[in-house]
Coordinates of C-alpha atoms in Angstrom, one line a residue:
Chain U
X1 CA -10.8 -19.1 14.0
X2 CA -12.3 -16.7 11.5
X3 CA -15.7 -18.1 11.7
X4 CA -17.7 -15.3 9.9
X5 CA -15.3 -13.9 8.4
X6 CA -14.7 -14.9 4.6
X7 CA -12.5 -11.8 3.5
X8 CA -10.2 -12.7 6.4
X9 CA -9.5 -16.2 5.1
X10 CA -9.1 -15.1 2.1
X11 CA -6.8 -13.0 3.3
X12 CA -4.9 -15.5 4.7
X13 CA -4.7 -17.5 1.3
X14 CA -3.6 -15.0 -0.7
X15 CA -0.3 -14.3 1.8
X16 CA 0.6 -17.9 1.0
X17 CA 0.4 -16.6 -2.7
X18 CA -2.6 -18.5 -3.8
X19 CA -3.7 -16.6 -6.9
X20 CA -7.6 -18.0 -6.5
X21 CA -8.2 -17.1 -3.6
X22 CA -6.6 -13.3 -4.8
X23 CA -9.5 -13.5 -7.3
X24 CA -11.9 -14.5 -4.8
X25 CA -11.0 -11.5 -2.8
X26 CA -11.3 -9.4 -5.7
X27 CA -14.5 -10.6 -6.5
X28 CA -15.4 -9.7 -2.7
X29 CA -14.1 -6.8 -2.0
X30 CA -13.4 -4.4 -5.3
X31 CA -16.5 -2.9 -5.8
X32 CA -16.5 -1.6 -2.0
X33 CA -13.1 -0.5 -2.0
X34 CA -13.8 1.0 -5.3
X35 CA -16.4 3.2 -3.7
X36 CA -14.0 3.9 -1.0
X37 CA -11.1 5.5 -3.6
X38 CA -14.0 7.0 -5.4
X39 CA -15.8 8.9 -2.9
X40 CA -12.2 10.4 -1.7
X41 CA -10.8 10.7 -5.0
X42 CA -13.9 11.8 -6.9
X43 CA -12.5 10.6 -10.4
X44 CA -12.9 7.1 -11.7
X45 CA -9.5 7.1 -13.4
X46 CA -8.1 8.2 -10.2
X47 CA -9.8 5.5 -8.3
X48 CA -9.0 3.0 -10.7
X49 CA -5.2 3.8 -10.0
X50 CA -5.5 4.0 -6.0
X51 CA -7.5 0.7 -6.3
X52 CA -4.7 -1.3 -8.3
X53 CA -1.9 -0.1 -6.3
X54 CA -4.3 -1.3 -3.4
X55 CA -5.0 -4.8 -4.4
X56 CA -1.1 -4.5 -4.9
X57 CA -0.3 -4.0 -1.4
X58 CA -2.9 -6.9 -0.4
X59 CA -0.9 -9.2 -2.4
X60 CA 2.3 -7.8 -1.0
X61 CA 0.9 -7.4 2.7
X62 CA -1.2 -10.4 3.0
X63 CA 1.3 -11.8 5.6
X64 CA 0.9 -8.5 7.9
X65 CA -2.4 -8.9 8.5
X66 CA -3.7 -9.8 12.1
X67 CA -7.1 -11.3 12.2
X68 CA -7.1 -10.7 16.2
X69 CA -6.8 -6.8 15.4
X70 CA -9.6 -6.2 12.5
X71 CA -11.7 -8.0 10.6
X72 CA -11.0 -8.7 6.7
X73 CA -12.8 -5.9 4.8
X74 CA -11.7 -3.2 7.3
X75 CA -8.0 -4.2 6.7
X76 CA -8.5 -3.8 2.7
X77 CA -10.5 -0.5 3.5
X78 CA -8.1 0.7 6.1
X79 CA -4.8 0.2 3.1
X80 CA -7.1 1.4 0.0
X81 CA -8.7 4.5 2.5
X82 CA -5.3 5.3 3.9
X83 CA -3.4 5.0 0.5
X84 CA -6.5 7.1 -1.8
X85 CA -6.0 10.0 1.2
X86 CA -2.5 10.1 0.4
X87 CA -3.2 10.5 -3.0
X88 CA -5.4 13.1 -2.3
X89 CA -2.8 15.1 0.5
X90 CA -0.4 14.5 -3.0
X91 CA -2.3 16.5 -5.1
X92 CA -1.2 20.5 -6.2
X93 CA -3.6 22.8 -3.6
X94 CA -7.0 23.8 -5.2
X95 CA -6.6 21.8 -8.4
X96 CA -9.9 21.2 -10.3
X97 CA -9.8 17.6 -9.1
X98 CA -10.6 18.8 -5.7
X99 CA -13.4 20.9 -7.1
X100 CA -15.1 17.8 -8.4
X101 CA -14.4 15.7 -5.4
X102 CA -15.7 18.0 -3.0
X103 CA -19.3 18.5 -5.9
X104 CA -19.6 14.7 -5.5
X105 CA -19.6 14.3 -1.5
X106 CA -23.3 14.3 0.6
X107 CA -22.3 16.5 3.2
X108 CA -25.8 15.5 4.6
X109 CA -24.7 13.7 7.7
X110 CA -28.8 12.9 8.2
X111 CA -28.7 10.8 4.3
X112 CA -25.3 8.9 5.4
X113 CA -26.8 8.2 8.4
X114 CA -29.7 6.1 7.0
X115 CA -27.4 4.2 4.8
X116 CA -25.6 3.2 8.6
X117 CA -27.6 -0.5 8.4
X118 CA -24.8 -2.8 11.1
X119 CA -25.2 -3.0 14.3
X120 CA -21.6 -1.9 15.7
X121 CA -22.2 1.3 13.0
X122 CA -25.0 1.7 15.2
X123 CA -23.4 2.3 18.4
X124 CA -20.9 4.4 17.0
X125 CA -24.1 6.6 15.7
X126 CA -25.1 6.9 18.8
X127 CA -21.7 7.9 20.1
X128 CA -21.8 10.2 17.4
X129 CA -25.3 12.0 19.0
X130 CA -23.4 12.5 22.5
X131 CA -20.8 15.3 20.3
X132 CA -22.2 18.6 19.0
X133 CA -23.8 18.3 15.5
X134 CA -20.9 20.6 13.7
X135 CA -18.1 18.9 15.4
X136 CA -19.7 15.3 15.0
X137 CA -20.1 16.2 10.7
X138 CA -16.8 17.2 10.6
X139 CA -15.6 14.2 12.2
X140 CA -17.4 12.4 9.6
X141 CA -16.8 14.3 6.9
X142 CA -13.1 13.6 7.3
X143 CA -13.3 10.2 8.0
X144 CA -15.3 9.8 4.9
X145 CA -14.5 12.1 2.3
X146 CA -10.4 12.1 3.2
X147 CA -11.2 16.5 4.2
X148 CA -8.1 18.1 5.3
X149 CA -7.8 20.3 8.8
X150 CA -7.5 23.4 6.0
X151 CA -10.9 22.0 4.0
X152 CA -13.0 21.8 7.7
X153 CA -11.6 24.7 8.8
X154 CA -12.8 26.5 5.9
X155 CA -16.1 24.7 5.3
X156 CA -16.8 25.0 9.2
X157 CA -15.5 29.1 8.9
X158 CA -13.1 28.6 11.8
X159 CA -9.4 28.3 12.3
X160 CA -7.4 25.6 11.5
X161 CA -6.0 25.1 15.2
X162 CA -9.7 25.6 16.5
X163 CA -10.6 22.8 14.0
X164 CA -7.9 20.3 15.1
X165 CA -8.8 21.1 18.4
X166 CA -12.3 20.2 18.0
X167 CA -11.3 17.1 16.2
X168 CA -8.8 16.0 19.3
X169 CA -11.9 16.2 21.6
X170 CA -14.2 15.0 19.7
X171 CA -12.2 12.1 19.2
X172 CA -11.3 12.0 22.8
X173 CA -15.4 11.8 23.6
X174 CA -16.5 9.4 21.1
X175 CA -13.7 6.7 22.3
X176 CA -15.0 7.2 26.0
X177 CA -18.6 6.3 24.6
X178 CA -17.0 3.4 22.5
X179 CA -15.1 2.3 24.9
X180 CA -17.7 2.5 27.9
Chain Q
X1 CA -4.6 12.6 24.7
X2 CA -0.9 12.7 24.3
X3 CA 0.6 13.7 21.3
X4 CA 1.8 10.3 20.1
X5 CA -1.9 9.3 20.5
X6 CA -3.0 12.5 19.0
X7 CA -0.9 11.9 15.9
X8 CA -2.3 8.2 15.6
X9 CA -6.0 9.0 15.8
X10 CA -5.4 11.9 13.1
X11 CA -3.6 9.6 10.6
X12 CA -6.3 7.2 11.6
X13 CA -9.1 9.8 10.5
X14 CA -7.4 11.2 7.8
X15 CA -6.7 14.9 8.5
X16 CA -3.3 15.5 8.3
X17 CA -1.4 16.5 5.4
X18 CA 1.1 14.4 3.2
X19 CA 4.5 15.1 5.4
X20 CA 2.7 14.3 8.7
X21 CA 1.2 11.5 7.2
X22 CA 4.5 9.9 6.0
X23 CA 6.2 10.0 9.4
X24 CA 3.0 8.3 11.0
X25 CA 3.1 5.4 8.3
X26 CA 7.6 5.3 9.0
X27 CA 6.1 4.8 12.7
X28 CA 3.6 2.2 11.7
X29 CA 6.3 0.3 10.4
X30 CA 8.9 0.7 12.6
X31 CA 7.1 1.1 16.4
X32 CA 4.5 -1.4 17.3
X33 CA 3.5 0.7 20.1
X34 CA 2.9 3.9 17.7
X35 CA 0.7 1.2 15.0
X36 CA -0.8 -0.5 17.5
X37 CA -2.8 3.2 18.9
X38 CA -3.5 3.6 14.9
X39 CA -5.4 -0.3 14.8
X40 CA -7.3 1.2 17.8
X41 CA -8.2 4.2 16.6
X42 CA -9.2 2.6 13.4
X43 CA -11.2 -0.1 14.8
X44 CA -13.1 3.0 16.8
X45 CA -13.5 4.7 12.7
X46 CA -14.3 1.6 11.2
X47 CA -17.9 1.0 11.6
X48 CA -18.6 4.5 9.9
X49 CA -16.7 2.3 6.4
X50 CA -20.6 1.0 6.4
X51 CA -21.4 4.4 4.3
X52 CA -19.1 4.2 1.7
X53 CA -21.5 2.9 -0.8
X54 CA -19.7 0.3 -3.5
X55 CA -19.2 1.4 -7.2
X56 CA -18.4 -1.1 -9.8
X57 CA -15.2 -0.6 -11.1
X58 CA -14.4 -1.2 -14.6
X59 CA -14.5 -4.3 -16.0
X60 CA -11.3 -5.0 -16.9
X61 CA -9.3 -3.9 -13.9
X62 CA -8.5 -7.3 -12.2
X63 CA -6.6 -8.0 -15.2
X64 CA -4.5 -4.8 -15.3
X65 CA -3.8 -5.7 -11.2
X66 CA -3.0 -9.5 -12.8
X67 CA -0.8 -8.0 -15.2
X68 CA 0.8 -5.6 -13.1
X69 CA 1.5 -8.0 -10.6
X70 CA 2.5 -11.3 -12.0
X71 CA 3.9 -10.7 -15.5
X72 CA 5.0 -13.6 -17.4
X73 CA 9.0 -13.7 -16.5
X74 CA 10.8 -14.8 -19.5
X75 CA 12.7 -18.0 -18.5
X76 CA 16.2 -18.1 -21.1
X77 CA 17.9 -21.4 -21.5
X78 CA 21.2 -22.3 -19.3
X79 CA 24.3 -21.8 -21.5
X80 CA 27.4 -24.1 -20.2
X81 CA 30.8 -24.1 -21.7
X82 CA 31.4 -27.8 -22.3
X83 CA 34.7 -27.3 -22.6
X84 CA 35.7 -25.0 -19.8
X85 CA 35.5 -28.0 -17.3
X86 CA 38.5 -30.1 -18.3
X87 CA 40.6 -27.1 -18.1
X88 CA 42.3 -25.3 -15.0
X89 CA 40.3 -23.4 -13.3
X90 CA 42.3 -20.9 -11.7
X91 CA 44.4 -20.6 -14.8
X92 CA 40.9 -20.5 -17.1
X93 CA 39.8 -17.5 -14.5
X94 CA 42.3 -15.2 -15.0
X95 CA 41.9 -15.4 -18.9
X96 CA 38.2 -15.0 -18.9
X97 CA 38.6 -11.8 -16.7
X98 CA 41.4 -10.4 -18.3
X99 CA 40.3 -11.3 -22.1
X100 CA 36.8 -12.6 -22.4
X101 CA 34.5 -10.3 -20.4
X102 CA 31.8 -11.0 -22.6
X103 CA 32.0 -14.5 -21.7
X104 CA 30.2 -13.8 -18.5
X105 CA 27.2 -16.7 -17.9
X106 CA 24.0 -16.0 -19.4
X107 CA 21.1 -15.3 -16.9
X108 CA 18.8 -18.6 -16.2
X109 CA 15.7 -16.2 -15.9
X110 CA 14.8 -13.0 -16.7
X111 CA 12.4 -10.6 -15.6
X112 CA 11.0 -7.1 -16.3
X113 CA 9.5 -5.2 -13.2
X114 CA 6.9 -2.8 -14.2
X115 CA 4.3 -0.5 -12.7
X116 CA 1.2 0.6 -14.6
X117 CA 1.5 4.4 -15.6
X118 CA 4.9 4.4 -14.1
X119 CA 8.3 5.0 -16.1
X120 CA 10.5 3.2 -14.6
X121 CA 11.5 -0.4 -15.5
X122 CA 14.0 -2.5 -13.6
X123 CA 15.7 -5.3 -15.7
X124 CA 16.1 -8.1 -13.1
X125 CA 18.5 -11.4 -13.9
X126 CA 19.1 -14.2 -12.0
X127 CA 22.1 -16.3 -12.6
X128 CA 21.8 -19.5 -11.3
X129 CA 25.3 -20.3 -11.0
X130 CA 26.6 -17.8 -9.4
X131 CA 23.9 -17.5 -7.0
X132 CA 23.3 -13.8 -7.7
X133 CA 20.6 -11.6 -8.7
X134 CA 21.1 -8.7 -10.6
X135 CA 19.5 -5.9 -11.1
X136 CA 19.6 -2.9 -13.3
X137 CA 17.5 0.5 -14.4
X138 CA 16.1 -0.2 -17.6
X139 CA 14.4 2.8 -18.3
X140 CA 12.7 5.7 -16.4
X141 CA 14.5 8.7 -14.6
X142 CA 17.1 8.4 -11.6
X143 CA 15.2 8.4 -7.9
X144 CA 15.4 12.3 -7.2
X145 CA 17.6 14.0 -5.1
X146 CA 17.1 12.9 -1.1
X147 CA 15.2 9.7 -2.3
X148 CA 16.4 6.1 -3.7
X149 CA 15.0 3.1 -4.9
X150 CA 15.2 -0.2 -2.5
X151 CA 15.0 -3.2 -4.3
X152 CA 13.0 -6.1 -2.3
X153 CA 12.4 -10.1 -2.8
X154 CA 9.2 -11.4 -1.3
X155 CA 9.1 -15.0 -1.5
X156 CA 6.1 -16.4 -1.2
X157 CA 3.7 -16.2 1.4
X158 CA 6.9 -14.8 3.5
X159 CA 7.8 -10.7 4.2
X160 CA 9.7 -8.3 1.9
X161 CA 13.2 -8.2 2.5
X162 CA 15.4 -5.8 1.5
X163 CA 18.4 -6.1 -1.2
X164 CA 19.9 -2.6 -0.7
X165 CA 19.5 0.5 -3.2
X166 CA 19.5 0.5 -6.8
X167 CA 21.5 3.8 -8.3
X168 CA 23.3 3.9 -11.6
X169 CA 24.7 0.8 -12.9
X170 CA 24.1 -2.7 -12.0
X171 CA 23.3 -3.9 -8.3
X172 CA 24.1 -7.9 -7.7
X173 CA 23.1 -9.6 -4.2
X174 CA 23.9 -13.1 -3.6
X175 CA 19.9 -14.9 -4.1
X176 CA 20.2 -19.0 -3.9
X177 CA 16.9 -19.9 -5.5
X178 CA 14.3 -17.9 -7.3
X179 CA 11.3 -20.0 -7.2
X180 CA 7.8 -19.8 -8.6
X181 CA 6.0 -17.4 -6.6
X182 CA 8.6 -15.2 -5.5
X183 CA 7.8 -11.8 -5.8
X184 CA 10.5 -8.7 -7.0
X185 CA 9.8 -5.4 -5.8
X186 CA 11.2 -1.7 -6.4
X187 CA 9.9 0.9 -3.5
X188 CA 10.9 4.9 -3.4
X189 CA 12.8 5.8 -0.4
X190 CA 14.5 8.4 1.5
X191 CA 18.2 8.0 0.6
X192 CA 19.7 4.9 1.6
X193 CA 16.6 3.1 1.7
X194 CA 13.9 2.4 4.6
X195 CA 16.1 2.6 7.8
X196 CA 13.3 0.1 9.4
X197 CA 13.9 -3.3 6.6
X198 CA 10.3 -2.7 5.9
X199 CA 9.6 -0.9 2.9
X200 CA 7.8 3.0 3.6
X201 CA 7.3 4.3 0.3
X202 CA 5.3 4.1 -2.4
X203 CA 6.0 0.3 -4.2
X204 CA 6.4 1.9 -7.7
X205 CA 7.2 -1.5 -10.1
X206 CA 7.3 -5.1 -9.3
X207 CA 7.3 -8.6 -11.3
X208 CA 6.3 -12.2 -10.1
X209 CA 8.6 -15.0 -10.9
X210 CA 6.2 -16.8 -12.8
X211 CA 6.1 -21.0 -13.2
X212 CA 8.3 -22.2 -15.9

């Protein structure tokens, strides 16, 4: 039923509580989602804390997950990226973490772009070439680095309502292409 | 794109700040409708995960998530009154409440839930007996104001469910077995606790009952 898909039966192990196969999905999947806190965080300590409380919620919410709806790794990405943003959103405005997490991101869309090695990353690349270049990086940029509508707004030099805007459409136009 | 469907592709790419975000993860948890658009919208997102390049984390951290989330729970011998049994019961009843308070049964197991960088301990006990499961703050500030902690038992391989709010003094629920396996869990919610049954806040301590 998951054939190709490891992290998904481990998944599957772990919400019947089997402590190996937690390992196992360590082992997998930790340096990846480690990347994930980091790049959003952009402090190891920080990341260190966003990926334990992660792995915590696998364990907890092993039995939630719905191998008909997303694959393995995109599941543990989906908690660790959704939980490290919240982190982030929880931080005091304009700290000095944000400073260094915003001096460690590639705003180069052209060097992420090369590292974009699947196939499915590839049609969503070239969804990505149907939007305009601005409002394709800052779709991106969010998606990747956890940037708030305040963050693009001010990085782009537009307002915040224009930026959300943008973002809606831009959504709107690279689901049409997905989903054509 | 409606605004429902707006609100789930911008949770699902990230934009929104903390307050927004909350009430789309409450709707996650409590509309299938609402976290099925999110799934959607994140399957659309996901193949751009491929550029998060890995990092190694530190060496040691499996073992702090280990630690964290099955501590050793500290099993404490049954303690029977021999003698109690050949007496009257109802008579025997009334004395130990009025006189002996301190009589109450010891605990079969004991267990400490504990978070890593977090305050708060909860001192959880189960007594067998009775068929209850108490809990109690052990240390660490009150929830703040608008806010409470929910306590929660996940046995394994099955979903949370909720045992009400813990405030000051001692919380008891009626629990019939406490196996291996079953997990104890403290979350911080909006007063009253998670109006869904599944838990919306941050999971802030928890302990694994541990073989024994």
């Amino acid at each position: 039923m998951n054939e190709g898909d490891p992290i998904a039966d481990l998944i599957f192990r772990v919400a019947d509580a089997d402590r190996a196969a937690f390992r196992a999905l360590y082992s997998a999947a930790s340096a990846k989602l480690f990347g994930v806190a980091f790049r959003i965080l952009g402090s190891r300590s920080e990341a260190e804390d966003a990926v334990q409380e992660a792995f915590t919620r696998i364990w907890l919410n092993a039995r939630r997950f719905d191998a008909a709806k997303a694959r393995g790794m995109t599941w543990a990405i989906a908690i660790t990226r959704n939980h490290a943003i919240d982190r982030l959103r929880a931080r005091p405005a304009a700290s000095e973490g944000d400073e260094a997490a915003l001096a460690i991101r590639d705003p180069s869309p052209g060097a992420e772009a090369q590292l974009i090695a699947k196939e499915e990353a590839g049609r969503i690349s070239d969804c990505f070439g149907t939007l305009e270049p601005a409002r394709a990086d800052a779709i991106r940029g969010a998606y990747l680095d956890g940037s708030s509508y305040e963050e693009l707004a001010a990085r782009h030099a537009v307002p915040l309502n224009t930026m959300r805007s943008w973002l809606r459409r831009g959504l709107m136009r690279l689901r049409e292409c997905l989903e054509a | 794109m409606d605004d429902r469907d707006g609100l789930a592709a911008e949770y699902a790419l990230g934009t929104l700040p903390l307050p927004d975000r909350l009430q789309a993860e409450r709707l996650i948890a409590s509309d299938p409708d609402f976290a099925s658009l999110v799934a959607r919208w994140q399957a659309h997102l996901a193949p751009l995960d491929a550029e998060y390049a890995p990092v190694d984390p530190p060496p040691d951290l499996l073992q702090r998530i280990e630690t964290r989330l099955f501590p050793v729970a500290t099993p404490v011998r049954r303690w029977r009154l021999p003698l109690f049994g050949a007496l009257t019961a109802g008579l025997l009843a009334v004395a130990i409440v009025a006189f002996m308070p301190a009589t109450r049964p010891q605990a079969t197991l004991t267990a400490t839930l504990t978070g890593e960088n977090q305050p708060l301990t909860i001192a959880a006990a189960f007594y067998e007996d009775q068929g209850e499961l108490s809990f109690v703050r052990a240390s660490g500030p009150a929830a703040a104001e608008g806010q409470d902690y929910e306590l929660w038992i996940i046995p394994a391989g099955q979903a949370a469910i909720s045992l009400g709010v813990l405030r000051e003094g001692e919380v008891r629920v009626p629990v019939a077995d406490l196996p291996p396996g079953t997990t104890l869990a403290v979350t911080l919610e909006t007063t009253g606790g998670s109006p869904t049954g599944v838990a919306q806040g941050p999971l802030l301590v928890a302990a694994v009952i541990g073989d024994s």
